[in-house]
Coordinates of C-alpha atoms in Angstrom, one line a residue:
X1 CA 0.0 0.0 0.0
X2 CA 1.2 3.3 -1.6
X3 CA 1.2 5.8 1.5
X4 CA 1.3 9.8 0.8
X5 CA 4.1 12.1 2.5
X6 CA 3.9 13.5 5.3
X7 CA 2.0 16.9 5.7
X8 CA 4.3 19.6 5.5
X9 CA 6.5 20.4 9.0
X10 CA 4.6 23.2 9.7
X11 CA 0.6 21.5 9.7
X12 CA -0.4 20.1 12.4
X13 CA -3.0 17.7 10.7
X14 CA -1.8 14.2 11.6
X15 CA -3.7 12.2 14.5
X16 CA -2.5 9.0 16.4
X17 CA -4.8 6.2 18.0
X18 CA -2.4 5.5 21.3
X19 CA -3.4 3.2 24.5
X20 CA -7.4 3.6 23.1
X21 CA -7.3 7.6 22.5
X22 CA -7.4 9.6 20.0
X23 CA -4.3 12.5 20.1
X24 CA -3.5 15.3 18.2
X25 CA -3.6 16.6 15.8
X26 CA 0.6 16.6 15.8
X27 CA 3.3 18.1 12.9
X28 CA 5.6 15.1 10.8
X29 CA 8.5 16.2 13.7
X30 CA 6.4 15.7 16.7
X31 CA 5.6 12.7 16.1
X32 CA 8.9 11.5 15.5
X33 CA 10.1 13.1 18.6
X34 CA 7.4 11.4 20.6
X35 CA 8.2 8.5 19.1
X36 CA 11.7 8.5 20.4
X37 CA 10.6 9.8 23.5
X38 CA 8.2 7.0 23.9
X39 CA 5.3 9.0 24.3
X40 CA 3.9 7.0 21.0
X41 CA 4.9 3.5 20.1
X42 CA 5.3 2.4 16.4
X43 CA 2.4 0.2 16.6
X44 CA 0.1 3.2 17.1
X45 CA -2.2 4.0 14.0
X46 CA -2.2 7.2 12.5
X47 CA -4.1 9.1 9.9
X48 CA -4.2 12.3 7.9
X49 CA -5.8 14.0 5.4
X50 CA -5.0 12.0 2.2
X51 CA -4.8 8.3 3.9
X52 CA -7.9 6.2 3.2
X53 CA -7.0 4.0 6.1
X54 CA -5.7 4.3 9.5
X55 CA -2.0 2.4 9.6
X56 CA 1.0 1.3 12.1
X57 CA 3.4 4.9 12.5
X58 CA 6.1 2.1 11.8
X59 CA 4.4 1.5 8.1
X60 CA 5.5 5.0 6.8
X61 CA 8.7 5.2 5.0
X62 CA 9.7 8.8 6.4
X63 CA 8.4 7.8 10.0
X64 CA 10.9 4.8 10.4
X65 CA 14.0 6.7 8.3
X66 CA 13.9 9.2 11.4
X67 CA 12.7 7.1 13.9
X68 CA 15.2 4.5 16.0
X69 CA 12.6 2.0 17.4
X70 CA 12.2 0.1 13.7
X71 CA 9.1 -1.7 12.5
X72 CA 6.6 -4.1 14.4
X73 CA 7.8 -7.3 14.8
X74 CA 6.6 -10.3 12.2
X75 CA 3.5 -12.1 12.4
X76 CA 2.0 -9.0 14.7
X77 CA -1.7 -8.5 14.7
X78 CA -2.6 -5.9 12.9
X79 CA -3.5 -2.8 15.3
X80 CA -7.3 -1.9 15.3
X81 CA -8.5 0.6 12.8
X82 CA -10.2 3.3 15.2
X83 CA -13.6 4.3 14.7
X84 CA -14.3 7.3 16.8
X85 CA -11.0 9.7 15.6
X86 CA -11.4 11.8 13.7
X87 CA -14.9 11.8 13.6
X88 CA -17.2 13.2 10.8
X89 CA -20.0 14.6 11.0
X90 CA -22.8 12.8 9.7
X91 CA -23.1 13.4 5.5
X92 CA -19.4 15.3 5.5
X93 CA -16.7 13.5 4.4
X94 CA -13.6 13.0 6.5
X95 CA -11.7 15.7 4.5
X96 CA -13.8 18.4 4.5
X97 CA -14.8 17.7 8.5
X98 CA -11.2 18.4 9.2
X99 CA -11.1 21.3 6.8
X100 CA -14.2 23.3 8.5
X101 CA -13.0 22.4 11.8
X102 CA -9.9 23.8 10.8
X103 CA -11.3 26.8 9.5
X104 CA -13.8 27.1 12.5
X105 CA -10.2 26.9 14.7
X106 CA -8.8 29.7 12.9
X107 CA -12.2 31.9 13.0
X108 CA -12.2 31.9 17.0
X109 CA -8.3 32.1 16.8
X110 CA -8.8 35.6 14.9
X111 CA -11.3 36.8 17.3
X112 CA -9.0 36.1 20.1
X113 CA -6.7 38.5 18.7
X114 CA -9.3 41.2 17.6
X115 CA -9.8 41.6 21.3
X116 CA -6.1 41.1 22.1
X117 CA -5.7 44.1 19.7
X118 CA -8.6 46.3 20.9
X119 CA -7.8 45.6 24.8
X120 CA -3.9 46.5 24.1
X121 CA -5.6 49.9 22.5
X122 CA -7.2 50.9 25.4
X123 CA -4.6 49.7 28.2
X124 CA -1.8 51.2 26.9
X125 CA -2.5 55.1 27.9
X126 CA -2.7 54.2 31.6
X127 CA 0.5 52.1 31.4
X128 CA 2.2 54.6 29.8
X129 CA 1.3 56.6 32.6
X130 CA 2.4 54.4 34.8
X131 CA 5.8 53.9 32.5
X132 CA 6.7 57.6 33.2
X133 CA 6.1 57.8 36.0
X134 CA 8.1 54.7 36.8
X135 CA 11.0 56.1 34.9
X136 CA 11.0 59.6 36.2
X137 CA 10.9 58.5 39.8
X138 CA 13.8 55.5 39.1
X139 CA 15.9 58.8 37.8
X140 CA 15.5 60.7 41.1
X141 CA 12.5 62.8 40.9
X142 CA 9.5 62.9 43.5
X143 CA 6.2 62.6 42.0
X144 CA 4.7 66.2 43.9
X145 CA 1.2 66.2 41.2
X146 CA -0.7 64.4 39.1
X147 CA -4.2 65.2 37.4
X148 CA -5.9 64.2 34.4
X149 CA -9.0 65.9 32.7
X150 CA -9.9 62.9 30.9
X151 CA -7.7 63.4 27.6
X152 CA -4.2 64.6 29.2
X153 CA -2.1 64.1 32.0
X154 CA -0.2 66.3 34.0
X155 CA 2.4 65.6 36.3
X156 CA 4.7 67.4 38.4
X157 CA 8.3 65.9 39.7
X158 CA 10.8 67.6 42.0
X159 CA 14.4 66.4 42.7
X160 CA 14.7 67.5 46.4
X161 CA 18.4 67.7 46.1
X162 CA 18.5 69.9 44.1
X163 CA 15.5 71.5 43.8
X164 CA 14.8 71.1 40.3
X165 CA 11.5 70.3 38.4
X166 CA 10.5 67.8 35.7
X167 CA 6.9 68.4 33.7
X168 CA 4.5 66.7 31.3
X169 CA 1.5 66.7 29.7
X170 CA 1.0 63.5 28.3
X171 CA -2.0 62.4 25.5
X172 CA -2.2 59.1 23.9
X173 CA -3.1 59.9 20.8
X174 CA -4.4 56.2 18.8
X175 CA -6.4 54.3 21.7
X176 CA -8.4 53.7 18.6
X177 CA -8.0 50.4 17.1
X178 CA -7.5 51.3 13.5
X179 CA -5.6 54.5 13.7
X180 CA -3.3 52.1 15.7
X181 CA -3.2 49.7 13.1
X182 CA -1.9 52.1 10.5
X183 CA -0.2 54.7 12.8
X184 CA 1.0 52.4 15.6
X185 CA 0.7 53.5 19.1
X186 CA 1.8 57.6 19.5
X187 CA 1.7 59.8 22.6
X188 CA 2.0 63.4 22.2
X189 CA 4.4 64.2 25.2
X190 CA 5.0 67.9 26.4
X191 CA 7.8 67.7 28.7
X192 CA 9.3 70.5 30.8
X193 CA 12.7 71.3 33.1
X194 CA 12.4 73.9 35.2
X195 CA 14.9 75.2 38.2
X196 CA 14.3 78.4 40.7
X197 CA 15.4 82.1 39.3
X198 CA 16.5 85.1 41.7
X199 CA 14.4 87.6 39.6
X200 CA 11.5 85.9 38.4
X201 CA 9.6 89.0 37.7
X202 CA 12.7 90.3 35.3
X203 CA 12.5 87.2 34.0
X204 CA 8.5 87.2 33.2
X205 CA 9.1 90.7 31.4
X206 CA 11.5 89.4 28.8
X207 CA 9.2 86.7 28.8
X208 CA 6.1 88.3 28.0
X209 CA 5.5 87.8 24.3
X210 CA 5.5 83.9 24.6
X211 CA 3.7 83.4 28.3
X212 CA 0.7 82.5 27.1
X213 CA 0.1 79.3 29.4
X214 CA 1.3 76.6 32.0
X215 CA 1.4 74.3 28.9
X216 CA 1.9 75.8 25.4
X217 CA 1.0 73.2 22.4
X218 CA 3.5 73.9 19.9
X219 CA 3.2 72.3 16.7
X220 CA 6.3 72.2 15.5
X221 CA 8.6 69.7 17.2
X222 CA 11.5 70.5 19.0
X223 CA 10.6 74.0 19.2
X224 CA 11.5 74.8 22.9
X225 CA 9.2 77.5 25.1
X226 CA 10.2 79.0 27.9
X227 CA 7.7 79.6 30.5
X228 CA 7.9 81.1 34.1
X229 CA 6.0 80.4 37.4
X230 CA 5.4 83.5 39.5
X231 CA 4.3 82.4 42.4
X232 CA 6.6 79.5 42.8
X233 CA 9.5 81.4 40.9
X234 CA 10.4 78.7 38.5
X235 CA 10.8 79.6 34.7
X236 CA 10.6 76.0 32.7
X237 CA 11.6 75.3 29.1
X238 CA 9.8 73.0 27.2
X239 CA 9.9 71.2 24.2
X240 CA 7.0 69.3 22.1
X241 CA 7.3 65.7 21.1
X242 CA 5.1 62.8 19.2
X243 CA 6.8 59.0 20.9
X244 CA 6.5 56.1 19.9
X245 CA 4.5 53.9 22.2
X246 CA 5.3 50.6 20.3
X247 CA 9.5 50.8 21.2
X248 CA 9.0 51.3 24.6
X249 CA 5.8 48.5 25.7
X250 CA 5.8 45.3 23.6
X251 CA 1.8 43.5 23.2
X252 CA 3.1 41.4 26.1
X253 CA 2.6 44.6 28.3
X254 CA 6.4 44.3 28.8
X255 CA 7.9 47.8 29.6
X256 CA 11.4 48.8 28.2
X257 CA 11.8 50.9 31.3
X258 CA 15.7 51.6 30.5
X259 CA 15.1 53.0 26.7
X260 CA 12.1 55.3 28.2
X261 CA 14.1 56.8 31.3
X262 CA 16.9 57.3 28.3
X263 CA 14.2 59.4 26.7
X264 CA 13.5 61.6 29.5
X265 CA 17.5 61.9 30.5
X266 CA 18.3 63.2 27.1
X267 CA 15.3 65.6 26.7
X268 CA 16.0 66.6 30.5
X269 CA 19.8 67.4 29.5
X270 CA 18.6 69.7 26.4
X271 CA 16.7 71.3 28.3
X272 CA 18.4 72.2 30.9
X273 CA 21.3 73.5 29.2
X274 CA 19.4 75.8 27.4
X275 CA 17.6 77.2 30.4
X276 CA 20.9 77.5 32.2
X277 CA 22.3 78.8 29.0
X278 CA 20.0 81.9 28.8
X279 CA 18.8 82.6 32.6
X280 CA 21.6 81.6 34.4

């Protein structure tokens, strides 16, 4: 009896009768691995898609050139043909059962990840939150505030030691899931130094023509704004970025907490160095 080659490595299609149950469905290298594991036993019948019988493991040519364990012995029984794996459904041949439950497999597999995808969408603006914060604290700062108004969040950090001050506004910017999907995942991130002046009302008056707000939106990146405080006496500079959610927080939820804190060291080093630069 002519048998046909085994599926390709990659389909798992092929199903073995072993110790009166039905297993699998397993890849050609599986089952050659159980097989010399001795989790199957040559004598164990298999069949896939393109076999009109169920037959010993030990009967395929490409099983036995792999496999160690040889053939049955002489003058064996023949092993009993199954008749309740893989069963089809009544009027559907064996092929196309294993075909629609196949496809119905894949079907449920896809939703899985449409949900995986749309729950990743909506997570990921409080974890970057969380990722920030995480970072900025791990660097030396003290978290001092935090609000949100629903679409941004501010937050306020002070190094005691020194008595300087890190700011953002942050606003994810794709927690929809198809923006996402062709944008990837972007935060619009406003991030500020600030440190203590002697004069901050000299300061404010040179000032004057770009105060306009705690937070200025600037829409050109990189643009830096300087900004002053009068009643706490610090003047910030602060710069406008778009990041790149997807380099920092994998869809595991895993956080690249050393490349983010990077982020914030090198924007916190511009910054101050052109504050100190021109105020100091």
């Amino acid at each position: 009896m002519s048998l046909p080659e085994l599926p390709a490595s990659d389909q798992s299609v092929i199903h073995v009768h072993h110790q009166g149950q039905n297993t699998g469905p397993f890849t050609g290298p599986e089952i050659v691995a159980k097989l010399n594991s001795g989790e199957l036993d040559s004598n164990d019948p298999f069949w896939f898609p393109g076999m009109q019988n169920w037959v010993p493991l030990a009967q395929h040519p490409e099983v036995t050139k792999h496999y160690g364990g040889g053939a049955p012995a002489a003058g064996s029984p023949p092993p009993p043909v199954p008749q309740a794996a893989p069963a089809a459904s009544a009027g559907v041949p064996q092929n196309e059962d294993d075909r629609l439950d196949a496809l119905f497999g894949t079907l449920i597999k896809k939703s899985w990840n449409y949900l995986d995808e749309q729950n990743f969408a909506t997570q990921i603006d409080e974890i970057f939150l969380g990722a920030v914060i995480t970072s900025t604290l791990d660097a030396g700062y003290n978290l001092i505030d935090l609000t949100s108004d629903g679409t941004h969040h501010y937050l306020r950090f002070e190094n005691f030691e020194d008595g300087s001050r890190t700011i953002f506004r942050l606003n994810h910017l794709t927690g929809d899931q198809v923006y996402a999907k062709v944008l990837g995942q972007k935060a619009n991130v406003v991030l500020g130094y600030g440190e203590k002046v002697g004069n901050i009302s000299k300061v404010l008056s040179a000032l004057k023509a770009e105060l306009k707000s705690s937070f200025i939106l600037n829409p050109e990146p990189g643009s830096i704004v300087v900004d002053g405080d009068l009643t706490s006496g610090y003047v910030y500079c602060q710069v406008d970025m778009f990041w790149s959610l997807d380099d920092i927080i994998s869809r595991d939820y895993s956080i690249d907490y050393s490349k983010l804190a990077d982020w914030i060291r090198a924007s916190n080093h511009a910054l101050r160095k052109y504050l100190r630069g021109r105020f100091m």
